[in-house]
Structures are given as structure tokens and as C-alpha cells.
XYZ file of C-alpha atoms in Angstrom:
229
model
C 32.291 45.284 -5.911
C 33.813 46.789 -2.618
C 33.089 50.378 -2.012
C 30.916 50.932 -5.025
C 31.769 51.495 -8.623
C 34.653 54.033 -8.135
C 36.369 52.126 -5.331
C 35.748 54.593 -2.464
C 33.179 55.791 0.058
C 32.767 58.788 2.449
C 31.294 57.869 5.925
C 30.346 59.736 9.116
C 32.101 58.761 12.231
C 30.464 58.374 15.709
C 31.366 61.129 18.163
C 34.693 60.765 19.994
C 35.586 61.784 23.579
C 37.604 64.693 24.760
C 39.951 62.081 26.377
C 40.733 60.575 22.982
C 41.332 63.935 21.261
C 43.642 64.745 24.294
C 46.025 61.925 23.380
C 46.902 63.721 20.287
C 48.579 66.389 22.400
C 51.100 63.824 23.781
C 52.181 62.325 20.401
C 55.946 62.320 19.968
C 57.547 63.717 16.889
C 57.866 61.321 13.872
C 61.651 61.303 13.149
C 61.070 59.595 9.571
C 58.403 61.548 7.926
C 57.294 65.104 7.801
C 60.600 66.857 8.686
C 59.529 67.642 12.095
C 55.887 68.579 11.459
C 54.339 65.038 12.104
C 53.674 63.403 15.415
C 52.773 59.744 15.729
C 52.006 56.512 17.502
C 51.168 53.166 15.897
C 49.618 49.659 16.783
C 48.557 46.562 15.115
C 45.540 44.233 15.674
C 44.215 40.973 14.473
C 40.474 41.082 13.612
C 38.326 38.054 14.040
C 34.567 37.863 13.114
C 32.386 37.660 16.118
C 28.970 35.906 16.565
C 27.130 39.235 16.981
C 28.060 40.277 13.403
C 30.880 42.578 14.452
C 34.618 42.061 15.007
C 36.821 41.170 17.927
C 40.103 43.015 18.083
C 43.232 41.294 19.277
C 46.190 43.544 20.032
C 49.333 42.119 18.589
C 52.771 42.232 20.290
C 54.265 45.638 19.371
C 56.761 45.731 16.481
C 58.675 48.316 14.442
C 56.654 49.468 11.385
C 58.061 48.487 8.011
C 56.720 49.319 4.643
C 57.873 48.530 1.091
C 59.780 51.130 -0.937
C 57.559 50.445 -3.934
C 54.688 51.930 -1.983
C 56.590 54.477 0.094
C 59.891 55.743 -1.347
C 60.349 58.002 1.466
C 59.649 55.836 4.467
C 59.912 52.349 3.005
C 62.681 49.913 3.287
C 63.564 50.786 6.813
C 62.487 50.057 10.487
C 60.459 52.827 11.891
C 60.139 52.743 15.555
C 57.079 54.368 17.240
C 55.441 53.899 20.635
C 52.096 52.135 20.759
C 48.737 53.732 21.021
C 47.196 54.822 24.129
C 43.927 55.701 22.528
C 41.315 53.074 21.637
C 40.237 53.610 18.039
C 38.382 50.156 17.724
C 34.808 51.620 17.803
C 35.721 53.806 14.873
C 37.402 51.052 13.134
C 34.462 48.719 13.553
C 32.234 51.236 11.620
C 34.719 51.280 8.746
C 34.954 47.519 8.747
C 31.254 47.355 8.444
C 30.975 49.832 5.699
C 33.781 48.282 3.735
C 32.205 44.741 4.109
C 35.209 42.849 5.147
C 35.034 39.136 4.300
C 33.951 37.540 7.487
C 35.261 34.135 6.493
C 38.900 35.121 7.096
C 40.881 36.863 9.979
C 42.200 40.313 9.087
C 45.266 42.235 10.097
C 45.234 45.989 10.661
C 47.859 48.723 11.015
C 46.574 51.621 13.047
C 48.329 55.019 12.751
C 47.560 58.042 15.033
C 48.992 61.055 13.289
C 49.022 64.857 13.933
C 50.329 67.147 11.238
C 51.393 70.621 12.263
C 51.840 73.736 10.316
C 53.098 77.201 11.342
C 53.489 80.417 9.479
C 55.841 79.878 6.637
C 56.249 76.310 7.309
C 53.365 74.078 5.668
C 52.741 70.440 6.985
C 53.432 67.965 4.389
C 50.727 65.113 4.647
C 51.891 62.619 2.016
C 55.589 63.308 1.229
C 55.623 60.074 -0.790
C 53.275 61.761 -3.253
C 50.343 59.930 -5.003
C 50.548 56.325 -3.876
C 48.980 52.987 -2.779
C 49.664 51.794 0.554
C 49.782 48.064 -0.624
C 46.951 46.876 1.476
C 43.413 45.678 0.439
C 41.553 48.643 2.025
C 42.609 51.836 3.805
C 40.438 54.034 6.093
C 41.533 57.713 6.748
C 39.453 59.378 9.594
C 39.828 63.216 10.413
C 38.947 63.922 14.040
C 40.201 67.560 14.354
C 41.540 70.561 12.157
C 42.482 73.640 14.086
C 43.926 76.857 12.501
C 44.826 75.308 9.203
C 43.537 75.315 5.693
C 44.468 72.803 2.896
C 44.752 69.008 3.514
C 42.583 68.179 0.371
C 42.368 64.614 -0.199
C 42.661 63.516 -3.829
C 41.854 60.166 -5.319
C 43.458 58.904 -8.579
C 43.000 56.165 -11.057
C 46.329 54.795 -11.889
C 48.058 56.531 -14.804
C 45.856 59.448 -14.911
C 47.096 62.878 -14.898
C 44.349 64.338 -12.776
C 42.382 63.073 -9.774
C 39.048 61.709 -10.415
C 37.860 63.060 -6.992
C 38.951 65.699 -4.398
C 37.641 67.100 -1.317
C 38.619 68.258 2.190
C 37.557 65.779 4.906
C 36.099 67.718 7.802
C 36.264 66.489 11.525
C 33.957 63.487 11.888
C 34.390 62.143 8.456
C 36.380 59.201 6.895
C 37.120 58.061 3.518
C 37.444 54.273 2.855
C 39.441 53.165 -0.105
C 39.871 50.072 -2.323
C 43.692 50.478 -2.148
C 44.525 48.114 -4.795
C 42.281 49.881 -7.205
C 42.906 53.599 -6.631
C 45.729 55.877 -5.443
C 45.610 58.765 -3.047
C 47.355 61.797 -1.869
C 46.520 64.822 0.348
C 47.679 68.416 -0.161
C 49.834 70.135 2.549
C 48.181 72.013 5.440
C 48.996 75.699 5.838
C 48.516 77.735 9.078
C 45.718 80.304 8.822
C 47.155 82.609 11.407
C 50.194 83.541 13.442
C 49.736 80.527 15.735
C 50.548 76.984 14.668
C 47.695 74.803 13.634
C 47.252 71.067 13.135
C 45.328 68.191 11.701
C 44.547 65.118 13.704
C 43.707 61.878 11.936
C 43.901 58.016 12.204
C 44.627 55.711 9.364
C 43.735 52.088 9.326
C 45.225 49.702 6.730
C 43.226 46.288 6.228
C 45.056 43.066 4.903
C 43.991 39.518 5.156
C 45.821 37.570 7.842
C 46.720 34.917 5.289
C 48.796 37.551 3.289
C 51.208 37.865 6.282
C 51.564 41.756 6.650
C 52.620 41.238 10.199
C 55.764 39.475 11.537
C 59.339 38.499 10.788
C 58.564 37.289 7.216
C 56.858 40.472 6.152
C 59.552 42.704 7.854
C 62.375 40.864 5.979
C 60.587 41.301 2.627
C 60.012 45.041 3.175
C 63.515 45.672 4.300
C 64.934 43.866 1.324
C 62.694 45.760 -1.188
C 64.821 47.608 -3.725
C 62.021 49.137 -5.706
């Protein structure tokens, strides 16, 4: 069973460079989510098993991001235009792919989101405006790289239909959670500034889907844009 009996796993991430962290300072504001408190870039890749036991990452032609309303009632059912990533997250993603144990008999498609959420005095930063949710993919990886001047941001994992999460915890920098997204739902509490100056939380999110399930391309986009749920 992927990711153990409860459908999730916590892992340590390899160290990242100051150059990668600096790319968060140049993220543009996300005009679709977070009401001006979120900053974002986005890219997509095709993963193919390599002979050395790892994965090769093929960067896909850049497209708008589309999601289904049934998974994201706030940002689904629309085209969301983001600039492509400048940072290279593939070494971190490779660790997650290994720990998940992706099926090496198939190619995989991944969506990679680079997000900064910002909070200031009297204005918390909402991390999951869509509430408790599934992303709709097979697996999800959420990695935290930096937390500065904020509290909150507690990750909560839910079995569908339950009134309380079965797990909750705050991911510190250098840690990631891996999720069986079809089995469990998740959300994250708002971040709150701890002082007079604004603070932020810098993360990356990876959504893993089998290439055969067509989460990339015109067919997927048309289905997501037509979603009425």
C-alpha cells in the first residue's frame, strides 16, 4: 500500500541553495488565490524511469493551469496564467518520487507549484482558501523550505467524512509530507505574522498523475473548464 497504512509519510528534504531560496523573492502575486497574500510560479514535467533507478524530467511546453471545481471550488473551472519556474526543484522531487514508490512501468506527469504566502499584522495569509480538499491526483508532495516571521500553517490530514483530522502538525523548513491524494484530504491553517513586519512561508507542491490519465493538454483543460461541480 503506497505511503503506509494511513496514506501519508513525512520525509526530510536535502539542503537547498541560497540561490533557490532567493527565487521566492521574485515571485509575482497570484491574482486568483489568496487575495493578494500569495505569490506563485508554475511548471509541468513528464517523468520517465531512467536506467539508474531514478527518473528523467522532461519539461513540458508551458500552459495555463486548470483545475476541476469539484476539487477546488475557489480556483477551479478557469484558466489561471502563471509564469514558468526559474528554480530547479527536480532534485527534491526525485526524493519524493523515490519515497512514494512511483510505478516505474509508466510515465508520470507532474504539476510543480512554487508558492510564497505572506502575512502581516492584522492580515493573516490563507494557505488553503478551498478548505479541506483533495487535489484530484494520485499523489501529492508538499515541501516547506522557509518560514520567517510567522506562526500557524498547521497541516491537517482528514479521512473523508470525518469531523476531525486524524493527523495535524506544522511542517518545519526542510521537511515534506507525501499524500495518497485519492485516499485522504488535507488543508492547512492560515499563517499569522508574529511581529510588526510581514512574514512568509515558502513551499513547493508537486502533484503526480499517470501520463495515461491525461492531466496535461487540451483534453484535460476542456474537461476542467467545463466542470460544473
